[in-house]
C-alpha cells in the first residue's frame, strides 16, 4: 500500500510528538504526575473553599451523593468530616485521582456473577443465608437483592466504587484546587459540634478579622467614616430598591419595612420605625412610594409541577445546598447547623422575579454572598418553581 506525501508527513509529525511526550494529557494525568505535597500546599494557598463547596455538590461531580453525613444510611463513601487524624492532604489527593490504589476498609467492592450470566459490582449493604443486598456501581441510586441460589460466584473487587478520572470532569487545575481545598476544610472542621461541647473548641476567626467582617456587614462606615477604617473595609451595598419594587410582593415589602427582624431574622437592615401607629402608616407609605417607581404590576404565579420536580433535583445538585438548608420534595426546609435558611419564598417573590434573581443575583445584591451560578434560563425557572 502506498501512502501519499501528506499522510506520511502527518504520521511523521505525530510520531515525533509522541516520542517527545507532547501528546495532550488529561487533567487527571497531569495532576497524578505532580508532587502531591506541593499540590496540597498550592490548594491551601490559592484554593477557594466556596467555589469548592459548589463543585462538591454539582451534578457532574456530585461528591455529596456518596459522601453523605454519617447520620444517613447506606453511604457509598467515607464521611469526610470523620477521617482519622493521620489522614494527610497527600492521601486525599491520591484518593481523588487514583481511588482504586488504596480502598478504605468498609468500602470495598464485591463482584457477584449470577447463574443467568449477569455480573454486578458494588458495595454489599447486607447479607444473610437467604440473600445479598448490593448497590450496583453502575446505578448507585438503586439496590439489587439477589437470592443465594441465583448466585454462581462472589469475589472481592479490585476497583473502587469511586469513579476513575473524576478530575477530568473539572474545567481546569484551579477547579481541582478549589475542590481539594473544600475537602481539606471538611476534614479539618470535623463533624458538627453539639451545643454541650465547649465553644472554645470551635474554629473561630481572629477577633480583628471578625471585626472587619462586621464593619462591612453592618456598614458602620456609612455613619462612622474614618480614613483608617475606609482603607480596609469596602462599604456594603444594599439591595437595589428599583428591582425590589418591580419583583417583590408589596405585602412582604410593607411587613419587612415595618419590622425587618421579625420577617427576616439576622438581617442587617436596622429597625428604623419605632412608634405605633406611625410605624404601620410609615411602612405603608414607603411601600406605596417604592411600588410607584416601577411600571411592573406584581402578580402571583402558579408553579408548574413538572418544572418543580426538576427544580428539586437541581437544588440539590448545582450547589444551592452548599450554603442553604436542604429541602424535601415538598420544598420544606430541613434545617442544618451553619446552613442559611431561605424561609417561605412564595410570599416574597413572584416566580418571574425569583428567576431573574437566580440568573444574576449580584445585579440585585451587589454585596451579596450568593455567587452567579451561571444557570440557564430553564434551570433558574425550574428552581424557582420548586422554591
Tab-separated table of C-alpha atoms in Angstrom:
chain	number	residue	atom	x	y	z
A	1	UNK	CA	0.000	0.000	0.000
A	2	UNK	CA	1.331	3.403	-0.944
A	3	UNK	CA	0.837	6.403	1.297
A	4	UNK	CA	0.537	9.919	-0.069
A	5	UNK	CA	3.080	12.578	0.866
A	6	UNK	CA	0.636	14.414	3.137
A	7	UNK	CA	-0.231	11.203	5.000
A	8	UNK	CA	3.432	10.379	5.545
A	9	UNK	CA	4.115	13.921	6.779
A	10	UNK	CA	1.243	13.790	9.283
A	11	UNK	CA	2.308	10.370	10.584
A	12	UNK	CA	5.909	11.539	10.921
A	13	UNK	CA	4.879	14.618	12.892
A	14	UNK	CA	2.540	12.590	15.120
A	15	UNK	CA	5.245	10.015	15.889
A	16	UNK	CA	7.726	12.800	16.640
A	17	UNK	CA	5.298	14.450	19.035
A	18	UNK	CA	4.524	11.128	20.706
A	19	UNK	CA	8.216	10.366	21.122
A	20	UNK	CA	8.800	13.746	22.767
A	21	UNK	CA	5.856	13.321	25.150
A	22	UNK	CA	3.942	16.176	23.552
A	23	UNK	CA	0.652	14.282	23.184
A	24	UNK	CA	-2.036	16.114	25.177
A	25	UNK	CA	-2.573	14.786	28.681
A	26	UNK	CA	-5.832	14.741	30.577
A	27	UNK	CA	-6.156	16.825	33.741
A	28	UNK	CA	-6.012	13.656	35.836
A	29	UNK	CA	-2.765	12.549	34.167
A	30	UNK	CA	-1.187	15.957	34.725
A	31	UNK	CA	-2.188	16.054	38.410
A	32	UNK	CA	-1.084	12.465	39.080
A	33	UNK	CA	2.388	13.434	37.824
A	34	UNK	CA	2.615	16.405	40.219
A	35	UNK	CA	4.203	16.312	43.666
A	36	UNK	CA	1.167	15.716	45.876
A	37	UNK	CA	2.638	17.513	48.885
A	38	UNK	CA	3.261	20.648	46.807
A	39	UNK	CA	-0.165	20.285	45.187
A	40	UNK	CA	-1.767	20.295	48.643
A	41	UNK	CA	0.226	23.372	49.640
A	42	UNK	CA	-0.976	25.099	46.486
A	43	UNK	CA	-4.593	24.197	47.280
A	44	UNK	CA	-4.266	25.672	50.774
A	45	UNK	CA	-2.710	28.828	49.341
A	46	UNK	CA	-4.975	29.587	46.366
A	47	UNK	CA	-7.918	27.143	46.560
A	48	UNK	CA	-11.305	28.767	47.130
A	49	UNK	CA	-13.488	26.967	49.691
A	50	UNK	CA	-16.775	28.470	48.486
A	51	UNK	CA	-16.180	27.539	44.843
A	52	UNK	CA	-15.005	24.123	46.037
A	53	UNK	CA	-18.230	23.608	48.011
A	54	UNK	CA	-20.262	24.357	44.897
A	55	UNK	CA	-18.226	21.870	42.835
A	56	UNK	CA	-18.590	19.247	45.586
A	57	UNK	CA	-22.385	19.373	45.182
A	58	UNK	CA	-22.610	19.904	41.415
A	59	UNK	CA	-24.332	17.392	39.154
A	60	UNK	CA	-21.313	16.391	37.059
A	61	UNK	CA	-19.162	15.760	40.166
A	62	UNK	CA	-21.722	15.477	42.984
A	63	UNK	CA	-19.316	14.085	45.582
A	64	UNK	CA	-22.035	14.658	48.211
A	65	UNK	CA	-24.133	11.897	46.651
A	66	UNK	CA	-21.779	9.248	48.011
A	67	UNK	CA	-20.025	11.065	50.859
A	68	UNK	CA	-23.189	11.691	52.841
A	69	UNK	CA	-23.132	12.686	56.532
A	70	UNK	CA	-22.687	9.756	58.899
A	71	UNK	CA	-26.262	10.129	60.171
A	72	UNK	CA	-27.550	8.927	56.808
A	73	UNK	CA	-27.733	5.247	55.937
A	74	UNK	CA	-26.081	3.403	53.111
A	75	UNK	CA	-23.243	5.828	52.419
A	76	UNK	CA	-21.109	4.760	49.476
A	77	UNK	CA	-18.011	6.693	50.546
A	78	UNK	CA	-16.345	7.666	53.822
A	79	UNK	CA	-17.660	10.565	55.890
A	80	UNK	CA	-15.013	13.181	55.075
A	81	UNK	CA	-15.664	15.025	58.335
A	82	UNK	CA	-14.718	11.925	60.367
A	83	UNK	CA	-11.423	10.926	58.765
A	84	UNK	CA	-8.690	9.518	61.004
A	85	UNK	CA	-6.207	12.068	62.383
A	86	UNK	CA	-3.355	10.514	60.401
A	87	UNK	CA	-5.048	11.186	57.033
A	88	UNK	CA	-2.805	13.612	55.145
A	89	UNK	CA	-3.584	16.081	52.379
A	90	UNK	CA	-1.497	13.946	50.012
A	91	UNK	CA	-3.670	10.917	50.844
A	92	UNK	CA	-6.803	12.916	49.962
A	93	UNK	CA	-5.266	13.820	46.608
A	94	UNK	CA	-4.429	10.199	45.882
A	95	UNK	CA	-7.970	9.148	46.855
A	96	UNK	CA	-9.439	11.596	44.332
A	97	UNK	CA	-7.022	10.949	41.474
A	98	UNK	CA	-6.362	7.212	41.996
A	99	UNK	CA	-9.315	5.911	44.044
A	100	UNK	CA	-8.562	2.229	43.454
A	101	UNK	CA	-4.952	2.453	44.670
A	102	UNK	CA	-5.968	2.260	48.343
A	103	UNK	CA	-9.586	1.386	49.154
A	104	UNK	CA	-10.715	2.353	52.643
A	105	UNK	CA	-11.803	-0.534	54.868
A	106	UNK	CA	-15.563	-0.903	54.909
A	107	UNK	CA	-15.974	0.417	51.361
A	108	UNK	CA	-14.508	-2.493	49.401
A	109	UNK	CA	-16.431	-3.581	46.324
A	110	UNK	CA	-17.706	-7.099	45.643
A	111	UNK	CA	-18.235	-8.763	42.276
A	112	UNK	CA	-21.222	-11.102	42.016
A	113	UNK	CA	-21.901	-13.268	38.979
A	114	UNK	CA	-25.403	-14.669	38.686
A	115	UNK	CA	-26.374	-18.030	37.251
A	116	UNK	CA	-28.057	-16.087	34.449
A	117	UNK	CA	-24.690	-14.589	33.440
A	118	UNK	CA	-25.365	-11.162	34.918
A	119	UNK	CA	-22.385	-9.538	36.684
A	120	UNK	CA	-22.858	-6.882	39.373
A	121	UNK	CA	-20.062	-4.933	41.035
A	122	UNK	CA	-20.739	-2.769	44.052
A	123	UNK	CA	-20.808	-2.426	47.833
A	124	UNK	CA	-22.656	-5.097	49.780
A	125	UNK	CA	-25.133	-3.417	52.108
A	126	UNK	CA	-26.357	-6.540	53.887
A	127	UNK	CA	-26.352	-10.308	53.541
A	128	UNK	CA	-27.801	-13.350	55.287
A	129	UNK	CA	-28.124	-17.076	54.468
A	130	UNK	CA	-31.017	-16.368	52.083
A	131	UNK	CA	-29.933	-13.259	50.132
A	132	UNK	CA	-27.426	-10.474	49.456
A	133	UNK	CA	-28.314	-6.799	49.036
A	134	UNK	CA	-25.802	-4.853	46.929
A	135	UNK	CA	-25.660	-1.360	45.488
A	136	UNK	CA	-24.656	-1.575	41.836
A	137	UNK	CA	-21.815	0.815	40.942
A	138	UNK	CA	-23.469	1.414	37.562
A	139	UNK	CA	-26.664	2.657	39.200
A	140	UNK	CA	-25.878	3.804	42.734
A	141	UNK	CA	-29.393	5.169	43.320
A	142	UNK	CA	-30.840	1.650	43.455
A	143	UNK	CA	-30.098	-1.531	45.387
A	144	UNK	CA	-30.209	-5.066	43.988
A	145	UNK	CA	-31.389	-8.051	46.045
A	146	UNK	CA	-30.054	-11.459	44.949
A	147	UNK	CA	-31.110	-14.826	46.320
A	148	UNK	CA	-28.259	-17.144	47.255
A	149	UNK	CA	-29.421	-19.824	44.808
A	150	UNK	CA	-29.218	-17.278	41.969
A	151	UNK	CA	-25.521	-16.547	42.645
A	152	UNK	CA	-22.852	-18.540	40.841
A	153	UNK	CA	-19.765	-16.714	42.166
A	154	UNK	CA	-18.959	-13.991	44.674
A	155	UNK	CA	-15.464	-12.484	44.912
A	156	UNK	CA	-13.707	-9.314	46.114
A	157	UNK	CA	-13.431	-6.471	43.608
A	158	UNK	CA	-10.233	-4.559	42.913
A	159	UNK	CA	-11.790	-1.284	41.742
A	160	UNK	CA	-13.175	1.417	43.994
A	161	UNK	CA	-16.827	2.414	43.712
A	162	UNK	CA	-15.496	5.962	43.259
A	163	UNK	CA	-15.175	6.714	39.522
A	164	UNK	CA	-11.749	6.858	37.924
A	165	UNK	CA	-10.624	10.071	36.183
A	166	UNK	CA	-13.055	12.190	38.204
A	167	UNK	CA	-10.795	15.216	37.811
A	168	UNK	CA	-11.436	15.149	34.055
A	169	UNK	CA	-14.956	16.399	34.811
A	170	UNK	CA	-13.408	19.639	36.073
A	171	UNK	CA	-12.671	22.575	33.810
A	172	UNK	CA	-9.069	23.194	34.865
A	173	UNK	CA	-6.402	22.901	37.548
A	174	UNK	CA	-7.876	25.785	39.574
A	175	UNK	CA	-11.171	23.958	39.941
A	176	UNK	CA	-9.304	20.936	41.287
A	177	UNK	CA	-7.516	23.168	43.802
A	178	UNK	CA	-10.852	24.679	44.851
A	179	UNK	CA	-12.425	21.242	45.305
A	180	UNK	CA	-9.414	19.935	47.208
A	181	UNK	CA	-9.388	23.000	49.465
A	182	UNK	CA	-13.026	22.371	50.390
A	183	UNK	CA	-12.391	18.669	51.091
A	184	UNK	CA	-9.428	19.588	53.309
A	185	UNK	CA	-11.633	22.072	55.156
A	186	UNK	CA	-14.367	19.459	55.714
A	187	UNK	CA	-11.791	17.037	57.108
A	188	UNK	CA	-10.247	19.610	59.436
A	189	UNK	CA	-13.555	21.108	60.544
A	190	UNK	CA	-14.804	17.699	61.636
A	191	UNK	CA	-18.394	16.755	62.478
A	192	UNK	CA	-20.705	19.473	63.728
A	193	UNK	CA	-20.245	20.060	67.447
A	194	UNK	CA	-23.161	19.648	69.827
A	195	UNK	CA	-24.334	22.552	71.919
A	196	UNK	CA	-22.948	20.843	75.035
A	197	UNK	CA	-19.410	20.956	73.700
A	198	UNK	CA	-17.157	23.814	74.618
A	199	UNK	CA	-17.422	26.816	72.335
A	200	UNK	CA	-13.673	27.166	72.738
A	201	UNK	CA	-13.168	24.105	70.523
A	202	UNK	CA	-14.976	25.681	67.563
A	203	UNK	CA	-12.972	27.202	64.721
A	204	UNK	CA	-13.240	30.975	65.003
A	205	UNK	CA	-11.976	33.967	63.071
A	206	UNK	CA	-9.377	36.106	64.792
A	207	UNK	CA	-11.119	38.973	66.588
A	208	UNK	CA	-9.501	41.545	64.301
A	209	UNK	CA	-10.799	39.749	61.186
A	210	UNK	CA	-14.219	39.257	62.738
A	211	UNK	CA	-14.322	42.982	63.451
A	212	UNK	CA	-13.569	43.832	59.821
A	213	UNK	CA	-16.303	41.437	58.649
A	214	UNK	CA	-18.842	43.031	60.998
A	215	UNK	CA	-17.851	46.562	59.967
A	216	UNK	CA	-18.612	45.600	56.387
A	217	UNK	CA	-21.756	43.585	57.165
A	218	UNK	CA	-23.291	46.349	59.270
A	219	UNK	CA	-21.955	49.140	57.021
A	220	UNK	CA	-20.715	51.066	60.067
A	221	UNK	CA	-18.649	53.435	57.945
A	222	UNK	CA	-21.852	54.869	56.474
A	223	UNK	CA	-22.043	56.919	59.682
A	224	UNK	CA	-18.675	56.369	61.376
A	225	UNK	CA	-16.315	57.028	58.495
A	226	UNK	CA	-12.589	57.293	59.100
A	227	UNK	CA	-9.558	57.121	56.867
A	228	UNK	CA	-8.119	54.055	58.608
A	229	UNK	CA	-11.344	52.046	58.537
A	230	UNK	CA	-12.250	53.052	54.977
A	231	UNK	CA	-8.876	51.808	53.786
A	232	UNK	CA	-9.643	48.203	54.760
A	233	UNK	CA	-13.439	47.998	54.644
A	234	UNK	CA	-15.464	48.334	51.466
A	235	UNK	CA	-18.885	49.818	52.116
A	236	UNK	CA	-21.651	47.245	51.870
A	237	UNK	CA	-24.157	47.979	49.112
A	238	UNK	CA	-27.800	47.348	49.931
A	239	UNK	CA	-30.155	45.525	47.528
A	240	UNK	CA	-31.421	47.552	44.569
A	241	UNK	CA	-34.733	49.158	45.578
A	242	UNK	CA	-35.849	49.664	41.993
A	243	UNK	CA	-35.507	45.920	41.361
A	244	UNK	CA	-37.302	45.114	44.614
A	245	UNK	CA	-40.193	47.390	43.701
A	246	UNK	CA	-40.578	45.559	40.400
A	247	UNK	CA	-40.396	41.935	41.571
A	248	UNK	CA	-41.196	41.685	45.295
A	249	UNK	CA	-44.636	41.233	46.804
A	250	UNK	CA	-45.744	44.663	48.145
A	251	UNK	CA	-47.321	42.966	51.191
A	252	UNK	CA	-43.976	41.374	52.030
A	253	UNK	CA	-42.158	44.681	51.480
A	254	UNK	CA	-44.501	46.516	53.846
A	255	UNK	CA	-44.078	43.867	56.563
A	256	UNK	CA	-40.307	43.915	56.149
A	257	UNK	CA	-40.063	47.720	56.351
A	258	UNK	CA	-42.300	47.744	59.428
A	259	UNK	CA	-40.381	45.024	61.312
A	260	UNK	CA	-37.346	43.713	59.362
A	261	UNK	CA	-36.026	41.386	62.081
A	262	UNK	CA	-39.356	39.644	62.552
A	263	UNK	CA	-39.680	38.970	58.814
A	264	UNK	CA	-36.030	38.089	58.183
A	265	UNK	CA	-34.109	37.153	61.350
A	266	UNK	CA	-30.436	38.091	61.107
A	267	UNK	CA	-30.897	40.843	58.520
A	268	UNK	CA	-28.544	43.814	58.732
A	269	UNK	CA	-31.432	46.168	57.945
A	270	UNK	CA	-31.881	48.354	61.053
A	271	UNK	CA	-35.268	48.795	62.728
A	272	UNK	CA	-35.932	52.404	61.734
A	273	UNK	CA	-39.644	52.758	62.531
A	274	UNK	CA	-40.129	52.792	66.291
A	275	UNK	CA	-43.538	54.219	67.145
A	276	UNK	CA	-47.056	52.857	66.760
A	277	UNK	CA	-49.333	53.601	64.940
A	278	UNK	CA	-46.916	55.767	62.913
A	279	UNK	CA	-44.815	52.686	62.201
A	280	UNK	CA	-47.578	50.951	60.235
A	281	UNK	CA	-48.581	54.125	58.396
A	282	UNK	CA	-44.955	54.933	57.532
A	283	UNK	CA	-44.265	51.400	56.266
A	284	UNK	CA	-47.368	51.568	54.065
A	285	UNK	CA	-46.386	54.997	52.682
A	286	UNK	CA	-42.813	53.909	51.883
A	287	UNK	CA	-44.106	50.763	50.159
A	288	UNK	CA	-46.559	52.772	48.048
A	289	UNK	CA	-43.761	55.120	47.023
A	290	UNK	CA	-41.443	52.270	46.018
A	291	UNK	CA	-44.150	50.491	44.031
A	292	UNK	CA	-44.991	53.745	42.250
A	293	UNK	CA	-41.428	53.821	40.881
A	294	UNK	CA	-41.996	50.637	38.897
A	295	UNK	CA	-44.078	50.132	35.769
A	296	UNK	CA	-44.438	46.472	36.672
A	297	UNK	CA	-47.569	45.293	38.495
A	298	UNK	CA	-46.785	42.448	40.891
A	299	UNK	CA	-48.744	39.249	40.255
A	300	UNK	CA	-48.526	35.839	41.884
A	301	UNK	CA	-47.988	32.892	39.527
A	302	UNK	CA	-48.922	29.233	39.845
A	303	UNK	CA	-45.932	26.881	39.841
A	304	UNK	CA	-45.508	24.208	37.190
A	305	UNK	CA	-45.408	20.697	38.810
A	306	UNK	CA	-43.048	19.199	36.218
A	307	UNK	CA	-40.682	22.137	36.470
A	308	UNK	CA	-40.789	21.884	40.281
A	309	UNK	CA	-39.703	18.219	40.164
A	310	UNK	CA	-36.703	19.123	38.015
A	311	UNK	CA	-36.012	22.061	40.325
A	312	UNK	CA	-35.808	19.766	43.341
A	313	UNK	CA	-33.071	17.746	41.649
A	314	UNK	CA	-31.232	20.900	40.574
A	315	UNK	CA	-31.447	22.484	44.035
A	316	UNK	CA	-29.536	19.506	45.410
A	317	UNK	CA	-27.043	19.215	42.562
A	318	UNK	CA	-25.943	22.636	41.277
A	319	UNK	CA	-24.603	23.875	44.603
A	320	UNK	CA	-27.534	25.517	46.457
A	321	UNK	CA	-27.155	23.138	49.421
A	322	UNK	CA	-23.524	24.178	49.822
A	323	UNK	CA	-24.879	27.226	51.677
A	324	UNK	CA	-28.624	26.775	52.152
A	325	UNK	CA	-30.642	24.255	54.156
A	326	UNK	CA	-31.687	21.262	52.037
A	327	UNK	CA	-35.380	20.795	51.205
A	328	UNK	CA	-37.551	17.728	50.780
A	329	UNK	CA	-39.691	17.053	47.696
A	330	UNK	CA	-42.401	19.376	49.052
A	331	UNK	CA	-39.773	22.162	49.304
A	332	UNK	CA	-39.969	22.159	53.119
A	333	UNK	CA	-36.646	23.199	54.631
A	334	UNK	CA	-34.659	20.646	56.624
A	335	UNK	CA	-32.642	22.924	58.942
A	336	UNK	CA	-28.945	22.144	59.340
A	337	UNK	CA	-26.360	23.794	61.552
A	338	UNK	CA	-24.442	26.552	59.726
A	339	UNK	CA	-26.828	26.436	56.736
A	340	UNK	CA	-28.554	29.655	55.735
A	341	UNK	CA	-32.361	29.279	55.735
A	342	UNK	CA	-34.292	30.830	52.865
A	343	UNK	CA	-37.699	30.856	54.528
A	344	UNK	CA	-41.011	30.950	52.665
A	345	UNK	CA	-40.058	32.493	49.335
A	346	UNK	CA	-43.544	32.141	47.845
A	347	UNK	CA	-44.746	35.067	49.984
A	348	UNK	CA	-41.867	37.279	48.851
A	349	UNK	CA	-41.180	36.671	45.151
A	350	UNK	CA	-43.189	36.059	42.047
A	351	UNK	CA	-41.779	33.133	40.070
A	352	UNK	CA	-40.609	35.517	37.341
A	353	UNK	CA	-38.877	37.687	39.933
A	354	UNK	CA	-37.101	34.751	41.522
A	355	UNK	CA	-35.972	33.537	38.084
A	356	UNK	CA	-34.443	36.934	37.335
A	357	UNK	CA	-32.716	36.973	40.717
A	358	UNK	CA	-31.272	33.463	40.271
A	359	UNK	CA	-29.945	34.347	36.816
A	360	UNK	CA	-27.915	37.276	38.176
A	361	UNK	CA	-28.059	37.693	41.977
A	362	UNK	CA	-25.216	40.217	42.116
A	363	UNK	CA	-27.184	42.613	39.911
A	364	UNK	CA	-29.792	42.720	42.677
A	365	UNK	CA	-27.483	42.499	45.691
A	366	UNK	CA	-24.054	43.865	44.733
A	367	UNK	CA	-22.620	42.958	48.164
A	368	UNK	CA	-24.490	39.688	48.478
A	369	UNK	CA	-22.744	36.423	49.269
A	370	UNK	CA	-24.563	34.416	46.621
A	371	UNK	CA	-22.409	33.990	43.503
A	372	UNK	CA	-23.671	33.923	39.948
A	373	UNK	CA	-24.202	30.180	39.424
A	374	UNK	CA	-24.312	30.583	35.619
A	375	UNK	CA	-27.712	28.898	35.486
A	376	UNK	CA	-29.517	28.596	32.177
A	377	UNK	CA	-32.934	30.243	31.996
A	378	UNK	CA	-34.615	26.839	32.219
A	379	UNK	CA	-32.554	25.822	35.255
A	380	UNK	CA	-33.401	29.082	37.025
A	381	UNK	CA	-37.069	28.611	36.125
A	382	UNK	CA	-37.111	25.039	37.442
A	383	UNK	CA	-35.504	26.016	40.760
A	384	UNK	CA	-37.872	28.993	41.128
A	385	UNK	CA	-40.881	26.732	40.538
A	386	UNK	CA	-39.583	24.302	43.161
A	387	UNK	CA	-38.964	27.024	45.768
